[in-house]
Tab-separated table of C-alpha atoms and ligand atoms in Angstrom:
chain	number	residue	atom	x	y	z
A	2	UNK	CA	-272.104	-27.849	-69.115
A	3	UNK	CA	-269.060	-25.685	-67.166
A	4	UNK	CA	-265.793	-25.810	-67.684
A	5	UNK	CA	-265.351	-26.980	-70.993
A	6	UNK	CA	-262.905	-23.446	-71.863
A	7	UNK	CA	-260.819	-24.783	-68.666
A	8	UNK	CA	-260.914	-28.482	-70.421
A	9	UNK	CA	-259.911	-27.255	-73.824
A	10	UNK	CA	-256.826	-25.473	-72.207
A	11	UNK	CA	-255.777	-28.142	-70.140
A	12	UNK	CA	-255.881	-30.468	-73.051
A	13	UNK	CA	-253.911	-28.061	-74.916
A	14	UNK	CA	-251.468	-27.478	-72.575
A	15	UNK	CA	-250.719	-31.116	-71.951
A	16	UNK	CA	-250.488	-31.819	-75.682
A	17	UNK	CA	-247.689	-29.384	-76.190
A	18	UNK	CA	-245.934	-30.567	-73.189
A	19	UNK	CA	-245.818	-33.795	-74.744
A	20	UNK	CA	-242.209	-34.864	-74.701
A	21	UNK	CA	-242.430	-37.821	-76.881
A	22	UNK	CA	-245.251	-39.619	-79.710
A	23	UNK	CA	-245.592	-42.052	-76.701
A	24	UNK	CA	-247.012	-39.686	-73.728
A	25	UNK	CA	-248.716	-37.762	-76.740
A	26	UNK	CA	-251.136	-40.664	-77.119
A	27	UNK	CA	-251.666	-41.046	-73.170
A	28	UNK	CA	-252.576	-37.540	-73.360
A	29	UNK	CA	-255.215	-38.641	-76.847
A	30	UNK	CA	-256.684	-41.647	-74.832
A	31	UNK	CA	-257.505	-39.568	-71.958
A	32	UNK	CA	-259.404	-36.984	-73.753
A	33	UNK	CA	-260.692	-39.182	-76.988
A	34	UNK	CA	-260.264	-42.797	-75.765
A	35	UNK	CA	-263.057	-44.703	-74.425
A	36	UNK	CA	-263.409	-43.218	-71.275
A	37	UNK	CA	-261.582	-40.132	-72.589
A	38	UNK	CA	-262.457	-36.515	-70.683
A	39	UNK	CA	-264.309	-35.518	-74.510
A	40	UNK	CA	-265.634	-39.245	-74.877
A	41	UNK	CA	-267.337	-38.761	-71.283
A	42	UNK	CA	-268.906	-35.175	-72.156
A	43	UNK	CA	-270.290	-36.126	-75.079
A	44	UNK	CA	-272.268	-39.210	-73.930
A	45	UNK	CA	-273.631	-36.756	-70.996
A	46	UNK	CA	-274.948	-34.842	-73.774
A	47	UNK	CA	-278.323	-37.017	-73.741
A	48	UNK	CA	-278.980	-36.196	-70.137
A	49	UNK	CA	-279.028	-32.432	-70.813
A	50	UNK	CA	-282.376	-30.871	-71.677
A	51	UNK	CA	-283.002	-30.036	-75.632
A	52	UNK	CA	-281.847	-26.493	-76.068
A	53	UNK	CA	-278.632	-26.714	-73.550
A	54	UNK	CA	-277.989	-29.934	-75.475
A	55	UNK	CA	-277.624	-28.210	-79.007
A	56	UNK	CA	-275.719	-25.635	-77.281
A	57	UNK	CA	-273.395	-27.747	-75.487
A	58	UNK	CA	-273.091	-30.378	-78.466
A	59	UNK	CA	-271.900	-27.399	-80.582
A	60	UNK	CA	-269.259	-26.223	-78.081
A	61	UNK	CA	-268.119	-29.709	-77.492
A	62	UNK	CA	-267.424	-30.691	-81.603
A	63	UNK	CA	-265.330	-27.452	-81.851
A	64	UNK	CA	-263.961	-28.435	-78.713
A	65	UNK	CA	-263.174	-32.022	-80.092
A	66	UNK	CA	-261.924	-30.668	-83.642
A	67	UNK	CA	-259.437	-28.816	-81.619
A	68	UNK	CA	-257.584	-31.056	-79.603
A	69	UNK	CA	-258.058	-33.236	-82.704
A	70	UNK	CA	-256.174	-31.535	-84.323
A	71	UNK	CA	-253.725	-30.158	-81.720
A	72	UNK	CA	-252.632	-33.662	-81.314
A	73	UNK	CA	-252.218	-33.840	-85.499
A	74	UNK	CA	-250.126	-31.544	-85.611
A	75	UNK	CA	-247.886	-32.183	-82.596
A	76	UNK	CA	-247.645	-36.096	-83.711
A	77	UNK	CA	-246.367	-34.793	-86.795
A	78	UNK	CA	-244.121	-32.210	-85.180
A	79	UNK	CA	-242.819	-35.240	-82.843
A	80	UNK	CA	-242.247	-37.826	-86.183
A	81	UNK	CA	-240.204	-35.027	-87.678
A	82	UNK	CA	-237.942	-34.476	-84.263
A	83	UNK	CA	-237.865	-38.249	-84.094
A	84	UNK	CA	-236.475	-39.018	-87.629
A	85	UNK	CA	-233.915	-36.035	-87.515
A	86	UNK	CA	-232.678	-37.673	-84.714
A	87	UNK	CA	-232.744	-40.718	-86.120
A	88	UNK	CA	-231.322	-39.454	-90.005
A	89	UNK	CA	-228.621	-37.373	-87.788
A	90	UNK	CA	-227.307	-40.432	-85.634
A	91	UNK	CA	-227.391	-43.425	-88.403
A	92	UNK	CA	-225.945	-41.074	-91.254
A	93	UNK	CA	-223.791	-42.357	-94.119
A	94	UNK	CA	-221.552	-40.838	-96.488
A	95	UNK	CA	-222.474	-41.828	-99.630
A	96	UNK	CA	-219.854	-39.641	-101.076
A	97	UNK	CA	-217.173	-42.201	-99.680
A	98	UNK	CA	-215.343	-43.866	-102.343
A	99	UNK	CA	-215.162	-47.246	-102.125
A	100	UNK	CA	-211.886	-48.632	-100.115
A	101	UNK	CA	-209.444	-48.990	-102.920
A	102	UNK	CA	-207.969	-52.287	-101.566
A	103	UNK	CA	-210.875	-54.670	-101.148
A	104	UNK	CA	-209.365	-57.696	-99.045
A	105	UNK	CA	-210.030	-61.147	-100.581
A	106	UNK	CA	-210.883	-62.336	-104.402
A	107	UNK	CA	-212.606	-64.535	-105.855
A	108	UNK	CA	-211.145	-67.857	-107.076
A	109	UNK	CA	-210.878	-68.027	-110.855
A	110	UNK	CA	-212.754	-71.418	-111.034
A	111	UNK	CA	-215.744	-69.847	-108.663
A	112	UNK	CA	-215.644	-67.077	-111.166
A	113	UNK	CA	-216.486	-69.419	-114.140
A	114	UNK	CA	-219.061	-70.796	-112.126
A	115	UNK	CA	-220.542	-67.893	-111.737
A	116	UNK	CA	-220.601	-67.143	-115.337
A	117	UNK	CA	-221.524	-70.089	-117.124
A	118	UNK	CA	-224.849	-70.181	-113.780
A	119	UNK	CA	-225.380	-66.778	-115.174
A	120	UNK	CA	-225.644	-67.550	-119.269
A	121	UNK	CA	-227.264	-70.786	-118.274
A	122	UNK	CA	-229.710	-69.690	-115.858
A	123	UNK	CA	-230.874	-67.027	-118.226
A	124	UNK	CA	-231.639	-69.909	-120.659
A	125	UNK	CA	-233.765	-71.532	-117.959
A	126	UNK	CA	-231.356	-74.157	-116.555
A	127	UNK	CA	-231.597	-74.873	-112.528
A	128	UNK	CA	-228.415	-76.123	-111.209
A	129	UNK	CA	-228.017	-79.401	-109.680
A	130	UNK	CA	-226.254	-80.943	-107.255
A	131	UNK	CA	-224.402	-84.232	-106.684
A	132	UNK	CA	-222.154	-85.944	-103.839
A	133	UNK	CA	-218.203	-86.083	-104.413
A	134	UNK	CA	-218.401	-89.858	-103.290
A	135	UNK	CA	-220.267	-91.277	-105.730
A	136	UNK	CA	-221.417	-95.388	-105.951
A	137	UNK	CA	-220.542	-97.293	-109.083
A	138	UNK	CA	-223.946	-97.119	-110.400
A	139	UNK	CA	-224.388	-93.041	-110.527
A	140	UNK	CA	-220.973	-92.736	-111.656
A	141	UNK	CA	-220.356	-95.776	-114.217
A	142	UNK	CA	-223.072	-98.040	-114.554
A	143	UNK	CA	-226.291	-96.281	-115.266
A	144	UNK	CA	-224.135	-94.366	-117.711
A	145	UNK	CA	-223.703	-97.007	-119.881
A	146	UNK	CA	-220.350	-98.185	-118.412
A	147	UNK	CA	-221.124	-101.482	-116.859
A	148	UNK	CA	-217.986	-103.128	-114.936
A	149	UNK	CA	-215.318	-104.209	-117.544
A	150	UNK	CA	-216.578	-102.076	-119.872
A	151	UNK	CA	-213.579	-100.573	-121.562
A	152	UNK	CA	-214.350	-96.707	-121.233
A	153	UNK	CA	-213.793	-97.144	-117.758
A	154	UNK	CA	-210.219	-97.166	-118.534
A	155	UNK	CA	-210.430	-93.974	-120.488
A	156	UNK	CA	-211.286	-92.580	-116.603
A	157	UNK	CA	-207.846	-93.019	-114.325
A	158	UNK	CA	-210.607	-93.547	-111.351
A	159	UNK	CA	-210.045	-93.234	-107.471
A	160	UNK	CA	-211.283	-96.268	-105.323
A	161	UNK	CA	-212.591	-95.944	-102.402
A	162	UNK	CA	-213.094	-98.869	-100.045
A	163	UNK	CA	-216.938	-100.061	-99.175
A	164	UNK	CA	-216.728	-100.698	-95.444
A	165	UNK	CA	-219.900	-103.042	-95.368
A	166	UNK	CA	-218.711	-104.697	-98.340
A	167	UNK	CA	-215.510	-106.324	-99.407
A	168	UNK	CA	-216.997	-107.061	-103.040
A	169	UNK	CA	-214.899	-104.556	-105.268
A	170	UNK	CA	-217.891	-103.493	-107.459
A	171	UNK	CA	-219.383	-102.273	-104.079
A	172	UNK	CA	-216.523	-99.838	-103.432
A	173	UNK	CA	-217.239	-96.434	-104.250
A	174	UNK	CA	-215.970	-93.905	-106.233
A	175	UNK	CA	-214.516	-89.830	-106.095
A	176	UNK	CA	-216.827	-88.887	-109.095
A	177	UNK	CA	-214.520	-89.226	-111.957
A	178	UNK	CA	-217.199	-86.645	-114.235
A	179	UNK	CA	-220.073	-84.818	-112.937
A	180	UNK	CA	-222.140	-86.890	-115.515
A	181	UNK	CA	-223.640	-88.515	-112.545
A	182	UNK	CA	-225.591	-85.524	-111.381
A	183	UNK	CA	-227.555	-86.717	-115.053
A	184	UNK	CA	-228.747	-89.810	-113.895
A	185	UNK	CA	-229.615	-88.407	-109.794
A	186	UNK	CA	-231.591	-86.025	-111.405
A	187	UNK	CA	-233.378	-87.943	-113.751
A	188	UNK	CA	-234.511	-90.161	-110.673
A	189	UNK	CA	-235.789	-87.148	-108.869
A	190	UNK	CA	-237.385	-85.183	-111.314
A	191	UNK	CA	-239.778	-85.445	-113.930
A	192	UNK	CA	-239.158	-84.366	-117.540
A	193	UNK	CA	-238.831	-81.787	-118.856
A	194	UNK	CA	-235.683	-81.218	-117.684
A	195	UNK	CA	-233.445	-78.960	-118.026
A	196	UNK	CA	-229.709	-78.456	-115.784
A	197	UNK	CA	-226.322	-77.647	-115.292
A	198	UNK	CA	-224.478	-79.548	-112.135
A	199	UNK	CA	-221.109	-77.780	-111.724
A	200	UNK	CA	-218.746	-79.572	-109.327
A	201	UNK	CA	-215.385	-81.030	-108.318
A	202	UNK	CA	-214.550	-83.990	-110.351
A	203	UNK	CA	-211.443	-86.202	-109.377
A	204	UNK	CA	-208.589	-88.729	-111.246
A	205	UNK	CA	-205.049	-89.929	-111.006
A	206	UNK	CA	-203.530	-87.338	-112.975
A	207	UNK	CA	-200.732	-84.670	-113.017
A	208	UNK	CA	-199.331	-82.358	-115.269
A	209	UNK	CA	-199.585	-78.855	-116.463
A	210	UNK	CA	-202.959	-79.152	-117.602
A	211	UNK	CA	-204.397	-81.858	-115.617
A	212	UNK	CA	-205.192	-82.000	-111.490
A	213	UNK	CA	-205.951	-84.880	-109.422
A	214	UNK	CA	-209.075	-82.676	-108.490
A	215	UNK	CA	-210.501	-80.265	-111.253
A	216	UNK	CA	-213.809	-78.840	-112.085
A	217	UNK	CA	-216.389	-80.097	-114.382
A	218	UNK	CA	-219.754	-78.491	-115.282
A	219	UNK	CA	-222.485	-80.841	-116.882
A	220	UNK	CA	-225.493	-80.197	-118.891
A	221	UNK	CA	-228.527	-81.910	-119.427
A	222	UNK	CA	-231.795	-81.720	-121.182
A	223	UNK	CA	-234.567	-83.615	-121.885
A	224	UNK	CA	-238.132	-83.905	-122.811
A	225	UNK	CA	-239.992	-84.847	-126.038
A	226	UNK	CA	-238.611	-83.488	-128.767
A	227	UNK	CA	-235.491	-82.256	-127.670
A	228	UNK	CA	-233.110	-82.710	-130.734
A	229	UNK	CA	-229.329	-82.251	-131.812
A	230	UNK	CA	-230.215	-78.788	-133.364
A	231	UNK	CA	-231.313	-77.703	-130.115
A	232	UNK	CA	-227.780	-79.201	-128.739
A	233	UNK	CA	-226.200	-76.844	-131.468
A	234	UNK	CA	-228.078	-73.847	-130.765
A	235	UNK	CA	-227.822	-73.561	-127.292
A	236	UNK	CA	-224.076	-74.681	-127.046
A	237	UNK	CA	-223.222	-71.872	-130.084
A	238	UNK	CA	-225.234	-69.093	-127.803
A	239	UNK	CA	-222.521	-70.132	-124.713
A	240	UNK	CA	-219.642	-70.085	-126.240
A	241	UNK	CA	-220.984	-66.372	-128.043
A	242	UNK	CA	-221.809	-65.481	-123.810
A	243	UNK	CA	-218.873	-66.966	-122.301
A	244	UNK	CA	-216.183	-65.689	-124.543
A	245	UNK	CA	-217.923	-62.337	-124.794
A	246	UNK	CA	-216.976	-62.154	-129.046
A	247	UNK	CA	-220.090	-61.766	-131.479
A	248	UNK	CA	-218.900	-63.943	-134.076
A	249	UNK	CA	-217.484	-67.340	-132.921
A	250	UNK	CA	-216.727	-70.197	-135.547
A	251	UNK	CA	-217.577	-73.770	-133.961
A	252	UNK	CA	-217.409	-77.125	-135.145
A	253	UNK	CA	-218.494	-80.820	-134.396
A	254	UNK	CA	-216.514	-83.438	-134.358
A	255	UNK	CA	-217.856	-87.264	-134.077
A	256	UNK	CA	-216.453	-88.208	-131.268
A	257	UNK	CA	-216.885	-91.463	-128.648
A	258	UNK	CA	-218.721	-90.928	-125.117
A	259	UNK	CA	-220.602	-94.292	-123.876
A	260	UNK	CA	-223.471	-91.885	-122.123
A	261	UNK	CA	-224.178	-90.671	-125.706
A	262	UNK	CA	-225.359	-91.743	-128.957
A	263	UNK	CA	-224.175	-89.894	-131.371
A	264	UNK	CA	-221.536	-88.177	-128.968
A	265	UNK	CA	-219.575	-85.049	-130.528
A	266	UNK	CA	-217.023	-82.996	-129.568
A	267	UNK	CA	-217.364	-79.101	-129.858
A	268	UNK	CA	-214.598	-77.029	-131.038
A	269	UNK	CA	-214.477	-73.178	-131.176
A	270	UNK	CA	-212.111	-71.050	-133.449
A	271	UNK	CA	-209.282	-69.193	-132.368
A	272	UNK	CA	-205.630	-68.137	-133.594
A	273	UNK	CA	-203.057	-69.690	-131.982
A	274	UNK	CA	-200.095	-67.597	-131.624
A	275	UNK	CA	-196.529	-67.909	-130.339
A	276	UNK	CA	-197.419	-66.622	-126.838
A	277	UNK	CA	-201.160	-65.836	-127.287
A	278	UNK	CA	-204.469	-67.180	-128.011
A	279	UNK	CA	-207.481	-65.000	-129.816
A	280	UNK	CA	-210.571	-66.949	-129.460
A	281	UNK	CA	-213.220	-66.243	-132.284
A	282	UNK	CA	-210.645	-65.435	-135.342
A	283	UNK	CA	-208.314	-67.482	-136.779
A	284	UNK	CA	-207.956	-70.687	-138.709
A	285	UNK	CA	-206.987	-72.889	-135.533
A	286	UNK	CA	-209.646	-74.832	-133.019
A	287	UNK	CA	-209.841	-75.467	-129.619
A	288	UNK	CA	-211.569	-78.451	-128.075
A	289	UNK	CA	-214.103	-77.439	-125.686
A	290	UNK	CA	-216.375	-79.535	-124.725
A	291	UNK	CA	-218.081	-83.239	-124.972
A	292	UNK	CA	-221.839	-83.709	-126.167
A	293	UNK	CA	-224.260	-85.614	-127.967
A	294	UNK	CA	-227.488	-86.855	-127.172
A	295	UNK	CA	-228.727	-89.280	-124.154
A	296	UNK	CA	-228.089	-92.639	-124.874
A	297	UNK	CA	-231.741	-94.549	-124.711
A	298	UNK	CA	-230.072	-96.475	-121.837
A	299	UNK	CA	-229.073	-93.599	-119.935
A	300	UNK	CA	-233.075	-92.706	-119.758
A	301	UNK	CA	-233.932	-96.059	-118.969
A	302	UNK	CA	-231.441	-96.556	-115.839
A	303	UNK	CA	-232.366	-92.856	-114.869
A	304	UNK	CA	-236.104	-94.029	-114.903
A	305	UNK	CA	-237.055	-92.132	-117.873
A	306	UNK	CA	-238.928	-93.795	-120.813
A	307	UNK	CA	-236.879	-93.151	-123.783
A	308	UNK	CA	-239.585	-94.011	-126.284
A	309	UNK	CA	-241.537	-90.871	-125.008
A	310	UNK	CA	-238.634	-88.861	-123.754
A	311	UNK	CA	-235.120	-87.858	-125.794
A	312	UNK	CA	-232.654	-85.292	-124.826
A	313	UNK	CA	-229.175	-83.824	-124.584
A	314	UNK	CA	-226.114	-83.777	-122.675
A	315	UNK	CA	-223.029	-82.000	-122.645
A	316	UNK	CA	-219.806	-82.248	-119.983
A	317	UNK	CA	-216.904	-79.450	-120.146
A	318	UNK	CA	-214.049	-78.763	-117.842
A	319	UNK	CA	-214.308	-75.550	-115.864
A	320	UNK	CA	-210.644	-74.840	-115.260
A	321	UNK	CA	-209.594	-75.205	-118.841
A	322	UNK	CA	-212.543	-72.863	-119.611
A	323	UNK	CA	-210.554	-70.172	-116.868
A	324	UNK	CA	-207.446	-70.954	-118.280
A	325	UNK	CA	-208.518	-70.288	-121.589
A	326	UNK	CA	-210.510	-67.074	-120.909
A	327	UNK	CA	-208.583	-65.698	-118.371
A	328	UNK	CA	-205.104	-66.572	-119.984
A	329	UNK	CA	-203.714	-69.216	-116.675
A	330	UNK	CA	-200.957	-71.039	-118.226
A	331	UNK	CA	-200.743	-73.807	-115.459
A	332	UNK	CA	-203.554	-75.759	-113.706
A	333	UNK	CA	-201.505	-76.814	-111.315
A	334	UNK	CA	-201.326	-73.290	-109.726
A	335	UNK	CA	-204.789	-73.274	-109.408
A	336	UNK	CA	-204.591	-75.417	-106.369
A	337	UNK	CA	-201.293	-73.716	-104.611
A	338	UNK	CA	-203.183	-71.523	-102.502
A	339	UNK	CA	-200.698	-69.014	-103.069
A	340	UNK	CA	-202.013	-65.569	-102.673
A	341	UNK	CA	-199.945	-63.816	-105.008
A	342	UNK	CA	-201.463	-65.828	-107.486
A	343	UNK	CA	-204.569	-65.145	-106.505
A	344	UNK	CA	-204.523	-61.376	-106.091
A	345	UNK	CA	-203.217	-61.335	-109.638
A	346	UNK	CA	-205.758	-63.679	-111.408
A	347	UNK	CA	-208.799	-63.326	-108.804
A	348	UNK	CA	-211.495	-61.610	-109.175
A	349	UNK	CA	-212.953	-58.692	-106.916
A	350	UNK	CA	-215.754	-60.319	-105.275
A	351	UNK	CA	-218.478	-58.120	-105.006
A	352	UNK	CA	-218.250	-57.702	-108.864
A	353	UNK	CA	-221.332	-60.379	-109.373
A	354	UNK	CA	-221.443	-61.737	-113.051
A	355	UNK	CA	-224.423	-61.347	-114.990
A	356	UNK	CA	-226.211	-61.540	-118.252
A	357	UNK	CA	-227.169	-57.709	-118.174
A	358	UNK	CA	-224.657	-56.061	-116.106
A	359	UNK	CA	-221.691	-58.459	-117.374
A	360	UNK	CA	-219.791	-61.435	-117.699
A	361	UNK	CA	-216.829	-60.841	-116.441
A	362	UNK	CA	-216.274	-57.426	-115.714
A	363	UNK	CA	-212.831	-56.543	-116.811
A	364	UNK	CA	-212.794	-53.265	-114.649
A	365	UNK	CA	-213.813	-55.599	-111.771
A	366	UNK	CA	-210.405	-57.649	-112.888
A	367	UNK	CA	-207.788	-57.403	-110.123
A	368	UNK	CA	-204.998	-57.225	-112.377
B	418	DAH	N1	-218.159	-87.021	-118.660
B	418	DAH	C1	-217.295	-86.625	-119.759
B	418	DAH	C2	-215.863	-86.531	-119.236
B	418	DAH	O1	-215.661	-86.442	-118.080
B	418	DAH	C3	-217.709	-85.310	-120.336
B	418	DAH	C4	-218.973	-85.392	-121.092
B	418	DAH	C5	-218.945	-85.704	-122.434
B	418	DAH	C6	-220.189	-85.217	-120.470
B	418	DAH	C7	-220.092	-85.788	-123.170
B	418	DAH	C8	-221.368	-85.324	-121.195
B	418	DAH	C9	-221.299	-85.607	-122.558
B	418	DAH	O2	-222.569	-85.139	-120.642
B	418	DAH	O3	-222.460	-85.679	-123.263
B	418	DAH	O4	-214.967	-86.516	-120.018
């Protein structure tokens, strides 16, 4: 077998002159592929007689170790060029301080949001969802307010016109409460159950601390031996979350909701003060919420047997929540769009809220 020296150096040769990994493995293929130079040699080996075959065998495997190993080392000689360039052209300062003046901030009500999906979630709630037009049934009916009930007064509700029907208890509804989202999700899921359905919530109202559109967040849980303790207990750990103080004082108050039976009213302590408000001390309260546990009817119109099944509910009002936490004296400026407003109570939105890293991130505060 001749020429195998003068095959060696040619392979050699063309492996260093490889420019890139790409004509590096043309040059690999042609010598080791199939039908590679090496490939070819070798399988000629049988043809040779016995002692020119060891001979020639041995010659060829040092032969093939080489350029093996030639093109090793220049692939790896080529990766390194290649990510150099790479690392040199897509380089980033991570020294760079973060642009001082972040444009944009988060909404105080999408902050809450965030927050109570954070202390919630981290209990195991999913959030729901629910339309803003709502029919009678979601919104009043299946919650235990049939028509001429009289808690549908205690709800100052928007009507909107049924096109396809001219019968009034057809019309349909802006959701006057998010306590709808109970009963949808009752009809699409199977206990146990267990969410929060945040969401724009709308009534003929207007004053300081009232919107014709505000922001409710409801809660729901049920399955077979859910019980008013377990109301307690998890309501007591969101307040603790949401208000960020270790010892809160709360207190239940019988209270009136049709949708529950018994129905309660959570208040937390706090100190009122001439022009502040310290949540957690004091000897004042502070309503914050409505609660109590799912009327039997409720289950039934939501499809849920209520002999097997019990559970809990609980409604509060997201922008009194930010206007308590985050010290807002006036709803209505929630809704001005002005950006002043905003750049002074908004938040910086790439500070997310969480359970480990933080609530609310005061440092994160744009004030
Ligand atoms: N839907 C009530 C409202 O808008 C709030 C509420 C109270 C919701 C008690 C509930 C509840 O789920 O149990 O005023």
């Amino acid at each position: 077998m001749e020429n195998l020296q003068q095959l060696e150096n040619d392979l050699l040769q063309q492996i260093s002159a490889a420019a890139d990994i790409k004509s590096l493995e043309d040059v690999r293929v042609s010598a080791l592929g199939k039908k590679g130079l090496i490939t070819e040699k070798m399988k000629s080996l049988g043809t040779l007689p016995l002692e020119e075959k060891i001979s020639a065998g041995k010659i060829l495997n040092v032969l093939k170790t080489n350029v093996e190993k030639a093109i090793e080392n220049k692939k790896m000689g080529l990766e390194k060029q290649e990510l150099d360039k790479k690392l040199a052209t897509e380089r980033v300062d991570v020294t760079l301080p973060v642009r001082p003046e972040t444009q944009g901030r988060l909404h105080p009500v999408s902050k809450i949001y965030e927050e109570v999906a954070a202390i919630f979630g981290q209990m195991g709630f999913d959030v729901a969802e629910g339309p803003d037009i709502e029919d009678q049934f979601h919104n009043f009916n299946a919650l235990n307010m049939p028509a001429n009930h009289p808690a549908r007064q205690m709800q100052d509700t928007f009507y909107i016109a049924n096109p396809d029907s001219p019968d009034f208890d057809d019309s349909f509804v802006v959701r006057t409460h998010t306590s709808g989202i109970q009963i949808r999700t009752m009809e699409s899921k199977k206990p146990p159950i267990r969410i929060i359905a945040p969401g724009r919530t709308y009534r003929s109202d207007f004053d300081a601390t009232h919107t014709p559109m505000f922001h409710q967040v409801e809660g729901l849980v049920i399955d077979k031996t859910t019980s008013m303790a377990h109301l307690k207990g998890c309501l007591y750990d969101f307040v603790k979350a949401f208000f960020e103080v270790d010892n809160i004082k709360v207190r239940y108050r019988p209270s009136y909701f049709p949708f529950t039976e018994p129905s309660a009213e959570m208040d937390i302590g706090c100190h009122k003060g001439k022009d502040e408000l310290k949540i957690g001390e004091g000897d004042d309260w502070l309503e914050i919420l409505g609660c109590g546990m799912v009327h039997p009817k409720v289950l039934l119109a939501g499809g849920i047997d209520p002999d097997e099944y019990q559970g809990f509910a609980f409604g509060m009002g997201i922008d009194r929540l930010a206007m308590l936490k985050y010290g807002i004296p006036d709803l209505r400026t929630f809704f001005e769009s002005d950006l002043r407003w905003l750049k002074h109570y908004g938040f910086v939105p790439l500070d997310t809220s969480s359970m480990t890293g933080g609530l609310s991130n005061n440092g994160g505060l744009a004030r």
